[in-house]
C-alpha positions as a Python dict, from the first residue, in 0.01 Angstrom:
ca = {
    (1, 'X'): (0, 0, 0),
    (2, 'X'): (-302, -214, 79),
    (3, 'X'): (-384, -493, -125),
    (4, 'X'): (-744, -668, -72),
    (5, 'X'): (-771, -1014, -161),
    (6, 'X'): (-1090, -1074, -7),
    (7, 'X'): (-1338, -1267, -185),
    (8, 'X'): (-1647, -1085, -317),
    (9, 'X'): (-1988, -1050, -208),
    (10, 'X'): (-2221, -1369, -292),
    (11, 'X'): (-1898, -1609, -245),
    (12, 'X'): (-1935, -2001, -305),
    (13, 'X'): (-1737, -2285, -327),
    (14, 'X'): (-1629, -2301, -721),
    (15, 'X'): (-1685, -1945, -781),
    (16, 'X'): (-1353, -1827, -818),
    (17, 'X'): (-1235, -2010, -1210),
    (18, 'X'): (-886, -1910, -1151),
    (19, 'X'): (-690, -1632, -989),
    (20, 'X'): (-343, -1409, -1091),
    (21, 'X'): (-117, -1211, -888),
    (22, 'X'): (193, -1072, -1025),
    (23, 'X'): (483, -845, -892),
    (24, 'X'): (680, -692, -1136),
    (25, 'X'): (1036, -630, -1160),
    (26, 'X'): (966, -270, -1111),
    (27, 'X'): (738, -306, -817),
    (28, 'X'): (386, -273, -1004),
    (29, 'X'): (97, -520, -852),
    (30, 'X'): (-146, -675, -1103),
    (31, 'X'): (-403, -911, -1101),
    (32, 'X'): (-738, -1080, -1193),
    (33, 'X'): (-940, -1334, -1133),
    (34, 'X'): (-1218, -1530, -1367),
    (35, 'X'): (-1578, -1616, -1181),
    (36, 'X'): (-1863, -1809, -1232),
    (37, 'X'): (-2177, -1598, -1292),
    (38, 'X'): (-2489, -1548, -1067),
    (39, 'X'): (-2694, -1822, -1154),
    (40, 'X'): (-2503, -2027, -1377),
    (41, 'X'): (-2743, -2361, -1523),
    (42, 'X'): (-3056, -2208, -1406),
    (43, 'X'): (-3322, -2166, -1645),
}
């Protein structure tokens, strides 16, 4: 199995909201993660 948990391309301080990882009982990975968009407050 390989897992990546390397950040994305374009990565920043604050970009990453909040992050999940979760093994379940039966061995299943899952995961997600909430970002900040490209160019959040310009106008």
């Amino acid at each position: 199995m390989l897992l990546d948990l390397r950040p994305s391309i374009y990565d920043y301080p604050g970009k990453v909201l909040w992050a999940r990882l979760r093994v379940r009982p039966d061995g299943t990975v899952t995961g997600c993660r909430t970002t900040r968009r490209l160019g959040a407050g310009a106008r």
